[in-house]
């Protein structure tokens, strides 16, 4: 292991002289809010609460051809049902309890719990909406920009407030072909812009599925998969009185085999879109639900065999030769390892350490996550594993050890920053923030000759389940998280140039379990998610509804914004392309790509910033170098921003980094 270099840097507590406030978490614990700051140019600004109709547990922008604005796909649990199918009829605006027929016929007697209860709403129309939704991003943003949302208390939101957002939500679940619960699936955006969900949820926690479900932006529907008989029969006979239903405890009835399946059932797997257009699948957990709810926990297994999904053939290959026990949702990143087209690997943070569950001195299997993790960091040579003649022989080959982080950062936010220089060099920095109830933040540059983890400023408080996004100016916004029942309500900003942390505004809305965070084309940030049932104290739970906060970073209050007047819709590797910007704008300091892809469970799949070298030309034109190699920027959809020398960004324009070549056939 390399020696650590610890950066000792002062924390910049913007507005600290104005004092701090103590807020109360839903569980009664106190949460330190960031210092009060009334200057948006220093700390940014949140909107009032914008009612959502679903928990945005899974959230992703998607783009259809020739669209000037993206839409957003969101999903929660159970993704293929409506709340009305789960619950008893609501009679007095309080939670009515679960429908016994649903629990028995669909969940096979497994308990429905708070995460299912989050789908209930005091707003009656929301209860009839599917748990998977498409959002009209620009339509909703226009209402936000009009100032229609000013309330800051959840309990103050009325049906009239909810109705303001209803026109921008559209059912996208079973009515569009989704037959599976994609809650807790791995999420990626493919090289052609499709959204790919790998694995998911079967009746209860830790129970995985083999399915690969694909959402197509052009049709705004799901690629055909056989509808499980449990789902089909419940749709026909929700009372269970019309005929004898197939048993939900038989997994062939909830996850019927199909040629597109993964080899292994997975819950909480990581997925990574790779430079060759295929998708790597890592880790995940599963249990045998056929033994019934009381016995399932002791059947728990962690999947140590990676798989590779091929979108062209709609099939997977298991890499039995590259086994490794990792955390659930291990933080994983594509890295370019050399100057050749195929010089890339996938690097992951965190490894299971002994004793294992069931071993002497090890924990029991019954817990939610009984494995222990360290910060060991490895890179997997996926291409070598695929081409290995002993691919089907169990082994732990093709992983190269890199260094050990101070922690596994399981459940912590992460982000990847790639800077491509005019001289043909580049850096590839991965940042991780907290996780596992710690405040530690650190980074590693995989382009260093001997990459090693280096600590930067700690987070304001220890946390798990926080989120991070890279803003167009290259700084990293970190939001939410909690530890020990205490919510961190500060918005925090990290500057990668020196590793320093600045505290911005605070919000009274907790953002932790199942929260989500996405940069939008206007360079603002949509802050979403967290289970509805966690937003208010338990005695007020029924008053809570899911809400968005639209956060405008400080750069949106720091003067005129450059205007990106002309940009291509598609670019190619190793080529140059031209942009035209407003000549009244300040000098352009950077041209950046932000990959648009899914986020779930505090893990942004492909949360990548790529800074491109460029040359200034006359008449407001810029000549920009596209990424030279696919390991530096995986093909797919990006938002392109120009940023002036003061860090003020333009609006972003969608651009497709075109996939080069053909995806290899199995």
JSON list of C-alpha atoms in Angstrom, two decimals, residues 7 9 12 456-457 495-501:
[
{"chain": "A", "resi": 7, "resn": "UNK", "atom": "CA", "xyz": [-4.24, 17.47, 2.65]},
{"chain": "A", "resi": 9, "resn": "UNK", "atom": "CA", "xyz": [-6.94, 22.45, 4.58]},
{"chain": "A", "resi": 12, "resn": "UNK", "atom": "CA", "xyz": [-14.52, 27.56, 4.46]},
{"chain": "A", "resi": 456, "resn": "UNK", "atom": "CA", "xyz": [-9.21, 16.11, 1.62]},
{"chain": "A", "resi": 457, "resn": "UNK", "atom": "CA", "xyz": [-11.38, 18.19, 3.95]},
{"chain": "A", "resi": 495, "resn": "UNK", "atom": "CA", "xyz": [-13.20, 22.54, -4.79]},
{"chain": "A", "resi": 496, "resn": "UNK", "atom": "CA", "xyz": [-11.02, 19.84, -6.43]},
{"chain": "A", "resi": 497, "resn": "UNK", "atom": "CA", "xyz": [-8.18, 22.31, -6.99]},
{"chain": "A", "resi": 498, "resn": "UNK", "atom": "CA", "xyz": [-7.29, 22.23, -3.28]},
{"chain": "A", "resi": 499, "resn": "UNK", "atom": "CA", "xyz": [-9.70, 19.77, -1.67]},
{"chain": "A", "resi": 500, "resn": "UNK", "atom": "CA", "xyz": [-11.39, 22.44, 0.43]},
{"chain": "A", "resi": 501, "resn": "UNK", "atom": "CA", "xyz": [-15.00, 22.32, 1.58]}
]
